[in-house]
PDB file of C-alpha atoms and ligand atoms in Angstrom:
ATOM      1  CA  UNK A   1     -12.711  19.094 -23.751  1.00 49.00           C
ATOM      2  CA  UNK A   2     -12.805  17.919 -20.082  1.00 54.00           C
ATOM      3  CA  UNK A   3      -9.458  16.385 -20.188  1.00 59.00           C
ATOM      4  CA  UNK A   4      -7.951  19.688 -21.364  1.00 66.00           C
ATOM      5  CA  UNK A   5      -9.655  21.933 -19.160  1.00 73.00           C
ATOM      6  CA  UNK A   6      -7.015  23.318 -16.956  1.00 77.00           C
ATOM      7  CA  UNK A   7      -7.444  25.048 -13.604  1.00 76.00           C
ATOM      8  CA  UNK A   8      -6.137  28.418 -12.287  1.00 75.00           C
ATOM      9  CA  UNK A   9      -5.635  29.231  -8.629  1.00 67.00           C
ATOM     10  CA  UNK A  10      -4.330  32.295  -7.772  1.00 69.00           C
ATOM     11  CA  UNK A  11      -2.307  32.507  -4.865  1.00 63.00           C
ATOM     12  CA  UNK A  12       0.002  34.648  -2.780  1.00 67.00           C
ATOM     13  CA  UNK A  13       3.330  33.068  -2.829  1.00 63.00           C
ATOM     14  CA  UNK A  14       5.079  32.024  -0.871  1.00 59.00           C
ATOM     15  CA  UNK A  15       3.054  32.534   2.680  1.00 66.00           C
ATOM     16  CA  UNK A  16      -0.038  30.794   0.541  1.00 71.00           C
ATOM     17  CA  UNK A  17       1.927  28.255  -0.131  1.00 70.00           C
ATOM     18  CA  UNK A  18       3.691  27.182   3.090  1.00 69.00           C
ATOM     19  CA  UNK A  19      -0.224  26.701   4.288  1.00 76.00           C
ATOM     20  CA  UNK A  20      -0.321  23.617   1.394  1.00 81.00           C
ATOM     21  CA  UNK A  21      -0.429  20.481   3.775  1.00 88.00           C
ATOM     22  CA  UNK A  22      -1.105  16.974   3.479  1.00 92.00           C
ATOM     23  CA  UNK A  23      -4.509  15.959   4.626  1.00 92.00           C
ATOM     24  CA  UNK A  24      -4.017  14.085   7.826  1.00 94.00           C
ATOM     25  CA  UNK A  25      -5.957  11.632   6.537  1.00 96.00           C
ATOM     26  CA  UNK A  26      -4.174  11.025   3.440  1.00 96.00           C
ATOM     27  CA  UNK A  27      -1.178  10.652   5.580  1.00 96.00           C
ATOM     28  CA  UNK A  28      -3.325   8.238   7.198  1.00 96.00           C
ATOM     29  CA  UNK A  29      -4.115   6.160   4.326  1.00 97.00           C
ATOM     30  CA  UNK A  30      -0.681   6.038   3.146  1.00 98.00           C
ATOM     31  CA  UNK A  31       0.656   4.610   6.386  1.00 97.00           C
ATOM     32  CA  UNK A  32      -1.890   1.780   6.423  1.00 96.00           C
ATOM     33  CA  UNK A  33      -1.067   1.193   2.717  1.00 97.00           C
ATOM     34  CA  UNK A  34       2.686   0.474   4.139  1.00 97.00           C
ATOM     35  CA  UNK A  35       1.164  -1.093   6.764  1.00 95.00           C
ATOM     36  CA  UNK A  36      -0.080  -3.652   4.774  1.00 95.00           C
ATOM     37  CA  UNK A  37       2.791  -4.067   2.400  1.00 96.00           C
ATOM     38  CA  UNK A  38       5.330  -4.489   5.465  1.00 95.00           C
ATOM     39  CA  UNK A  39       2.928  -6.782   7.299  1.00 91.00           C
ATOM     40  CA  UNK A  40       3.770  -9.193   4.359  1.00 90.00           C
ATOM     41  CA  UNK A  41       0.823  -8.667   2.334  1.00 93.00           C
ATOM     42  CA  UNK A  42       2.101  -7.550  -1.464  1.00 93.00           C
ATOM     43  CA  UNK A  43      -0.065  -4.398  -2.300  1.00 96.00           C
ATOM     44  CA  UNK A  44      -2.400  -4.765  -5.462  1.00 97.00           C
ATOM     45  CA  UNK A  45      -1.878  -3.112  -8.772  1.00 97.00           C
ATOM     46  CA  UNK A  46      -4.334  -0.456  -7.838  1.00 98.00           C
ATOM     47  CA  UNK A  47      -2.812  -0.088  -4.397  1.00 98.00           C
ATOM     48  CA  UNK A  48       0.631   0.300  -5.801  1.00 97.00           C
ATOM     49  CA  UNK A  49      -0.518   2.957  -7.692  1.00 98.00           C
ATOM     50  CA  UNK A  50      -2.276   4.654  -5.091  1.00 98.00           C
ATOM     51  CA  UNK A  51       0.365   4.563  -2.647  1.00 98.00           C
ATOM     52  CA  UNK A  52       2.670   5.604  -5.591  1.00 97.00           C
ATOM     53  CA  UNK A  53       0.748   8.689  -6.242  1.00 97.00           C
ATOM     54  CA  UNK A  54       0.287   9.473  -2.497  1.00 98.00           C
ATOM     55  CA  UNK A  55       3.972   9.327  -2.190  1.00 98.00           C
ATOM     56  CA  UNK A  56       4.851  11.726  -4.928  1.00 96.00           C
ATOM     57  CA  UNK A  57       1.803  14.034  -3.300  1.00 96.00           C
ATOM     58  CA  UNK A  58       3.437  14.293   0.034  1.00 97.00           C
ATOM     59  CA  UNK A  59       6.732  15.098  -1.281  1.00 96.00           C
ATOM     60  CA  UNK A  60       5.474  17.191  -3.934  1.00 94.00           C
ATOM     61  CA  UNK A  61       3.753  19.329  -0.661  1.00 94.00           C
ATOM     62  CA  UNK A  62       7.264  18.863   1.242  1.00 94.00           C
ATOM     63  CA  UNK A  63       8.993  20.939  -1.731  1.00 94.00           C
ATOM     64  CA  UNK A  64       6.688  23.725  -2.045  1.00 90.00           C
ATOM     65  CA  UNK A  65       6.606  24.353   1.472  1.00 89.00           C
ATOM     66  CA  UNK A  66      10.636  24.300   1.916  1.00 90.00           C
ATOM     67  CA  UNK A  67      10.858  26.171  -1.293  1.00 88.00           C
ATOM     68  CA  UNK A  68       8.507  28.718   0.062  1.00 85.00           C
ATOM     69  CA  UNK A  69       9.595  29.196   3.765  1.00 81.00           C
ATOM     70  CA  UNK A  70      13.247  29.305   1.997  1.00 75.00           C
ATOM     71  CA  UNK A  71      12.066  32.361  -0.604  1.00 68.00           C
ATOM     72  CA  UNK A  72      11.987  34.455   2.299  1.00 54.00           C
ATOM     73  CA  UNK A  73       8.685  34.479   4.081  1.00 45.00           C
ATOM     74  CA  UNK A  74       9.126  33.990   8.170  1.00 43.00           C
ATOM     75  CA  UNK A  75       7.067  31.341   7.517  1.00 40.00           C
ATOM     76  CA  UNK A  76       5.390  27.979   8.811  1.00 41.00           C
ATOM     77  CA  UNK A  77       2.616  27.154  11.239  1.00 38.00           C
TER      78      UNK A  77
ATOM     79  CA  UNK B   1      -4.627  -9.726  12.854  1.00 34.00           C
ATOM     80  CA  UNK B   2      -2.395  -7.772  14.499  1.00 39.00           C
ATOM     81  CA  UNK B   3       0.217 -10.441  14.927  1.00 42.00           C
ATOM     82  CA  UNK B   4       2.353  -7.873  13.183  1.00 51.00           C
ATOM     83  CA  UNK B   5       1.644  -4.876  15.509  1.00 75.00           C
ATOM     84  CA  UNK B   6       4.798  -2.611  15.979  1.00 91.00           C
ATOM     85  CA  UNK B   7       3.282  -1.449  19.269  1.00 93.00           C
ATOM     86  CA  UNK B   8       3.950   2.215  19.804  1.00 93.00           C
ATOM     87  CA  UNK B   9       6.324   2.460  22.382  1.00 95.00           C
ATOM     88  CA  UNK B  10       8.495   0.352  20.422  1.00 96.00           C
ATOM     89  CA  UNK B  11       7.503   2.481  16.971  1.00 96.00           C
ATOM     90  CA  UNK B  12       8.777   5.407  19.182  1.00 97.00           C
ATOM     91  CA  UNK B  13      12.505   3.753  20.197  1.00 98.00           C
ATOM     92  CA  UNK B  14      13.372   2.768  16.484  1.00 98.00           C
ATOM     93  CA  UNK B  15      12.132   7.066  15.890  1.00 98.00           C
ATOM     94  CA  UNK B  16      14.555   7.838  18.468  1.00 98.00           C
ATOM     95  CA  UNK B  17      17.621   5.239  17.792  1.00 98.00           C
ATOM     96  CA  UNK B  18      17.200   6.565  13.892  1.00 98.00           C
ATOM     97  CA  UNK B  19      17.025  10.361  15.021  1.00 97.00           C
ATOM     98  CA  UNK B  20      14.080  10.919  13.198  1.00 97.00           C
ATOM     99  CA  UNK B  21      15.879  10.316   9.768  1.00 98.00           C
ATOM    100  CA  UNK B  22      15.043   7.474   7.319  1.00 98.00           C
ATOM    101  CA  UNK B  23      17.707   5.107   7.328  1.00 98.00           C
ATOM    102  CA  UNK B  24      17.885   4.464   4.309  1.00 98.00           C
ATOM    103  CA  UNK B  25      18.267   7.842   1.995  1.00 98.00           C
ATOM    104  CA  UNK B  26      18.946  10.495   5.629  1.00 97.00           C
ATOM    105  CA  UNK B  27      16.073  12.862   4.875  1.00 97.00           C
ATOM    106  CA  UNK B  28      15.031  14.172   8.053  1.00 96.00           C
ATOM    107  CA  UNK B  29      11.211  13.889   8.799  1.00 97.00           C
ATOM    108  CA  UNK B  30      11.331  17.470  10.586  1.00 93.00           C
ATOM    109  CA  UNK B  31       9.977  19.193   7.294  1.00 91.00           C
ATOM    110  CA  UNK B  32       8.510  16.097   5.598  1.00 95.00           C
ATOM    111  CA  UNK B  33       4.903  15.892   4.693  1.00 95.00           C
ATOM    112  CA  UNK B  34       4.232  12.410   5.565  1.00 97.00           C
ATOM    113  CA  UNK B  35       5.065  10.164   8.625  1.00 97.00           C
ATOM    114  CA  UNK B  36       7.998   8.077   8.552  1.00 98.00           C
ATOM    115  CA  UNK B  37       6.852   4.663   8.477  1.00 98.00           C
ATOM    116  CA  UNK B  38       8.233   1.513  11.020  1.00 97.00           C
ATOM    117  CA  UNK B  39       9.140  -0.746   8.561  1.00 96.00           C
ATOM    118  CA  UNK B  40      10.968  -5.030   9.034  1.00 96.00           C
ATOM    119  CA  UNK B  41      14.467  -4.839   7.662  1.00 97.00           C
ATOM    120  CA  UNK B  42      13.810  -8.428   7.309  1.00 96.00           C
ATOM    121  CA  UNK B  43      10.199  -9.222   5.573  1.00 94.00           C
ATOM    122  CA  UNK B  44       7.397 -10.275   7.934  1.00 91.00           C
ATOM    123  CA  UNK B  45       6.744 -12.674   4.693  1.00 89.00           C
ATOM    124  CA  UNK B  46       9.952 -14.180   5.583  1.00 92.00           C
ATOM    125  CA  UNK B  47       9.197 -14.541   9.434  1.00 91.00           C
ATOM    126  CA  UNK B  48      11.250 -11.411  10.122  1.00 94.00           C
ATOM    127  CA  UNK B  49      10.616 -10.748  14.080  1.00 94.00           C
ATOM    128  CA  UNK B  50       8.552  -7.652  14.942  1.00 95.00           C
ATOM    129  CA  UNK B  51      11.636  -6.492  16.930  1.00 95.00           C
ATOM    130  CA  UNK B  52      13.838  -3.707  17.899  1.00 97.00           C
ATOM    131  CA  UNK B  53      16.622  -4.947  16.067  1.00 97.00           C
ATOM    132  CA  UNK B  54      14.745  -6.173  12.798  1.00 97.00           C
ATOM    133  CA  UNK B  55      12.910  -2.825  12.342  1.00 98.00           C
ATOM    134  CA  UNK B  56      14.212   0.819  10.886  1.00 98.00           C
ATOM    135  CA  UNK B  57      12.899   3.885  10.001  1.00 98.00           C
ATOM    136  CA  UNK B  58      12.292   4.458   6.977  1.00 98.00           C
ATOM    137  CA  UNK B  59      10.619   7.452   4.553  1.00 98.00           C
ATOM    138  CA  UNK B  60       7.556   7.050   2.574  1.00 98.00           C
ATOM    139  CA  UNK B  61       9.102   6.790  -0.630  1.00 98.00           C
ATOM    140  CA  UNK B  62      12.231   4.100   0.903  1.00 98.00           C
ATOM    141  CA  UNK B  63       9.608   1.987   2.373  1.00 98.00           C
ATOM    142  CA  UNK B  64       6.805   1.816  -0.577  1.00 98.00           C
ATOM    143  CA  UNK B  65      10.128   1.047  -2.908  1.00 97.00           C
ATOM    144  CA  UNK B  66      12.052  -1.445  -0.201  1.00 97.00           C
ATOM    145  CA  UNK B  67       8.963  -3.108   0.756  1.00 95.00           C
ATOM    146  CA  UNK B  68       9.847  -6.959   1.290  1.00 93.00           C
ATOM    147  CA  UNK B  69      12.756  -7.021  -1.235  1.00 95.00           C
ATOM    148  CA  UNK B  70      15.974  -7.399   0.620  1.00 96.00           C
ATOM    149  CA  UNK B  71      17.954  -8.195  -2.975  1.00 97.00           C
ATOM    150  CA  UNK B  72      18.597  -6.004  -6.058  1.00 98.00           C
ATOM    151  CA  UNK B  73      20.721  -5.336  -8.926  1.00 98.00           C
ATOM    152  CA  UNK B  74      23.816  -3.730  -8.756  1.00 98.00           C
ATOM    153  CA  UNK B  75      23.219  -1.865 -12.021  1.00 97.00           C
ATOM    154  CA  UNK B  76      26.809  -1.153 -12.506  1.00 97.00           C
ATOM    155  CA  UNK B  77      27.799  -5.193 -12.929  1.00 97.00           C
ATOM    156  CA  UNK B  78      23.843  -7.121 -13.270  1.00 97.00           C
ATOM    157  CA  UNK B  79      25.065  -9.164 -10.187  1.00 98.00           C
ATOM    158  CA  UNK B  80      21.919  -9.535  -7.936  1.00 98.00           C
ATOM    159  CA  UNK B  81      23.334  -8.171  -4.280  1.00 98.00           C
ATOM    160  CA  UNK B  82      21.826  -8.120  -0.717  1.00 98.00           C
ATOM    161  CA  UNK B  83      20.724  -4.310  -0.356  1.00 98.00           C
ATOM    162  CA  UNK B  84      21.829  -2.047   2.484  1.00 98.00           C
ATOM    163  CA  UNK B  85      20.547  -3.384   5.594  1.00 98.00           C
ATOM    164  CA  UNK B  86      20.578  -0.641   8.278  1.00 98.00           C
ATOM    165  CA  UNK B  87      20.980  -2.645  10.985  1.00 98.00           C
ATOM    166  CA  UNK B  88      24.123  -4.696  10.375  1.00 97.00           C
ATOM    167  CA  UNK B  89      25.443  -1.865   7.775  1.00 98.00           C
ATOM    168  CA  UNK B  90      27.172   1.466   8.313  1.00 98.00           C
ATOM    169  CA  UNK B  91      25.643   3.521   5.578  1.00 98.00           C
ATOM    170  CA  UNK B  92      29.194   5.812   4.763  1.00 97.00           C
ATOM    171  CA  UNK B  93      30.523   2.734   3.950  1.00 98.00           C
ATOM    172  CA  UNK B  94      27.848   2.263   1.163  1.00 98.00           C
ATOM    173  CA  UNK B  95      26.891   5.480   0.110  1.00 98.00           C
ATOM    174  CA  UNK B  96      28.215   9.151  -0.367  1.00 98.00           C
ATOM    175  CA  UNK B  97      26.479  12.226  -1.002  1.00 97.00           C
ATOM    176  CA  UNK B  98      27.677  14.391  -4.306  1.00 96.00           C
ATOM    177  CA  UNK B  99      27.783  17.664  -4.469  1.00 94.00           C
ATOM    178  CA  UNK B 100      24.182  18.271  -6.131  1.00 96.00           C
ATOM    179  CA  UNK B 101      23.030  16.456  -3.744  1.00 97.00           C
ATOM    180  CA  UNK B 102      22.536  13.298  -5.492  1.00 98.00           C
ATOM    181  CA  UNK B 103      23.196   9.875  -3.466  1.00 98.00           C
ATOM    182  CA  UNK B 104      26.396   8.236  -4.768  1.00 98.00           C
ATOM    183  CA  UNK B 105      26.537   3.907  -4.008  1.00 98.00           C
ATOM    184  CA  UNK B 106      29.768   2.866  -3.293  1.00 98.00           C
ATOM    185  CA  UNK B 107      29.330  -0.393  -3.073  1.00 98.00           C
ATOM    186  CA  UNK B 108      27.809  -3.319  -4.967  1.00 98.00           C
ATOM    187  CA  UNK B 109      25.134  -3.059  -2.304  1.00 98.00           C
ATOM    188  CA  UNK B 110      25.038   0.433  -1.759  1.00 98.00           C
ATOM    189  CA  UNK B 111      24.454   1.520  -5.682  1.00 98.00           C
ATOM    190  CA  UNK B 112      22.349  -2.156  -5.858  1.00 98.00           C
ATOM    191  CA  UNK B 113      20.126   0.042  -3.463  1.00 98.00           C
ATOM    192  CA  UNK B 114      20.492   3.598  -4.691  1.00 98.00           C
ATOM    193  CA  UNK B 115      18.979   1.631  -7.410  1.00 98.00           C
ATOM    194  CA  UNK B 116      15.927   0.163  -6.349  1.00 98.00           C
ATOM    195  CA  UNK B 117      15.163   3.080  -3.615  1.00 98.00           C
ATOM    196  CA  UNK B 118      15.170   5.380  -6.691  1.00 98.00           C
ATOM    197  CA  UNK B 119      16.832   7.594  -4.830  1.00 98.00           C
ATOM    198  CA  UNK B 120      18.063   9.899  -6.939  1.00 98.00           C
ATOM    199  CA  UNK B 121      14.288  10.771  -8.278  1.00 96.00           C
ATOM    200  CA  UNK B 122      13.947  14.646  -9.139  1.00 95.00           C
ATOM    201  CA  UNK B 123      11.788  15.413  -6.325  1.00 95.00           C
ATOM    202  CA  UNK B 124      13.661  13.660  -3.926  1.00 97.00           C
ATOM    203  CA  UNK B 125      17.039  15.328  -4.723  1.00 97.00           C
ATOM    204  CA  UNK B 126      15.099  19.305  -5.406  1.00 96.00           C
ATOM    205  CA  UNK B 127      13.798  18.357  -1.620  1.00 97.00           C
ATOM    206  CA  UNK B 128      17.460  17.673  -0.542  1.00 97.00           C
ATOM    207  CA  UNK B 129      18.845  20.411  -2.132  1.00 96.00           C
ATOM    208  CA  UNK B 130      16.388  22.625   0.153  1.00 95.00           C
ATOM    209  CA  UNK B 131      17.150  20.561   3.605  1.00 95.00           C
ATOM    210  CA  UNK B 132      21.178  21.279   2.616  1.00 95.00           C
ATOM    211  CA  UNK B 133      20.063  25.029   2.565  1.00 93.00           C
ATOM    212  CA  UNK B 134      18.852  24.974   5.869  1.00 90.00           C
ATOM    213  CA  UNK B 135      21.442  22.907   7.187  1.00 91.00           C
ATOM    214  CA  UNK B 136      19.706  19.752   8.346  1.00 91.00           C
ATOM    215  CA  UNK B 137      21.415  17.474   5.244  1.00 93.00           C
ATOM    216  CA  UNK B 138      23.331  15.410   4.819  1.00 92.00           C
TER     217      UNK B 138
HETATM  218 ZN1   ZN C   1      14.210   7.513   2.514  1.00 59.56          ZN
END
């Protein structure tokens, strides 16, 4: 079933990880989402969830890469 | 449009007067994913001034969550409080940090805002635990 299917991505860890980054224009989309919503506009279900989602993304990213440049790698840029 | 513009050079003195660190929960953007975001302590919706003094810095996460709400709950009594307002607050007055790294309010406001910043979420506090490892929190 395609809902079960499950992906596997091999990696080297942790340099492999400490590439992970947020797509600048995800970043992008994000901002204009909070844009919006501080502008005064209240953000619709569906944008709520987006910008929901693209919050727990970028901080998702932000762990991995600490957690990897802290496992020892001389990591970053 | 574009009455609400933070223009730039004014996006880049509330950066600088907030050292690069949300206001609200202290994460530094340094090692942060996304860009901090400009945000009105006091809502645009209620003719808050696009002004150096009405805007803070805040993370992705504190400024989806604050939005234009400037009340909350103070979970520990129900009472509905004014939230921590960065600009006429001192936030050690409001909030501490624990020991795991968890953000403590210490006042009807501060925990009223704790609260509705879900600060304490698991990926927020596993990313603080890492920025106290390399020194840069709290
Ligand atoms: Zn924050």
């Amino acid at each position: 079933m395609a809902a079960n299917a499950t992906v596997r991505i091999d990696m080297e860890l942790p340099t492999d990880l400490a590439r992970l980054r947020l797509p600048e224009g995800v970043d992008r989309r994000l901002q204009a989402l909070l844009d919006k919503q501080d502008r005064g506009e209240p953000l619709n279900v569906d944008e709520a969830a987006e910008a929901e989602g693209l919050v727990e993304l970028s901080e998702l990213l932000t762990l991995l890469r600490l957690r990897a440049q802290g496992s020892g790698s001389s990591a970053a840029e | 449009m574009n009455r609400d513009y933070v223009p730039l050079s004014l996006q880049r003195r509330v950066r600088d007067r907030a050292r690069n660190r949300c206001e609200y929960c202290g994460i530094s953007q340094a090692f942060q994913e996304a860009t901090f975001h400009v945000d009105h302590v006091h809502p645009r919706s209620e003719e808050g001034p696009t002004e150096y003094e009405n805007l803070a810095l805040a993370c992705v996460s504190c400024s989806l969550r604050k939005g234009a709400r400037t009340h909350a709950l103070d979970p520990a009594t129900g009472a509905r409080v004014a939230t921590y307002n960065p600009r006429h607050d001192r936030w050690n007055e409001h909030f501490a940090v624990g020991e795991d790294m968890r953000i403590v309010g210490r006042t009807p406001s501060g925990r009223a805002t704790v609260e509705l910043l879900s600060m304490n979420r698991t990926l927020a506090v596993a990313i603080r635990v890492e920025e106290a490892r390399c020194g840069r929190f709290p």
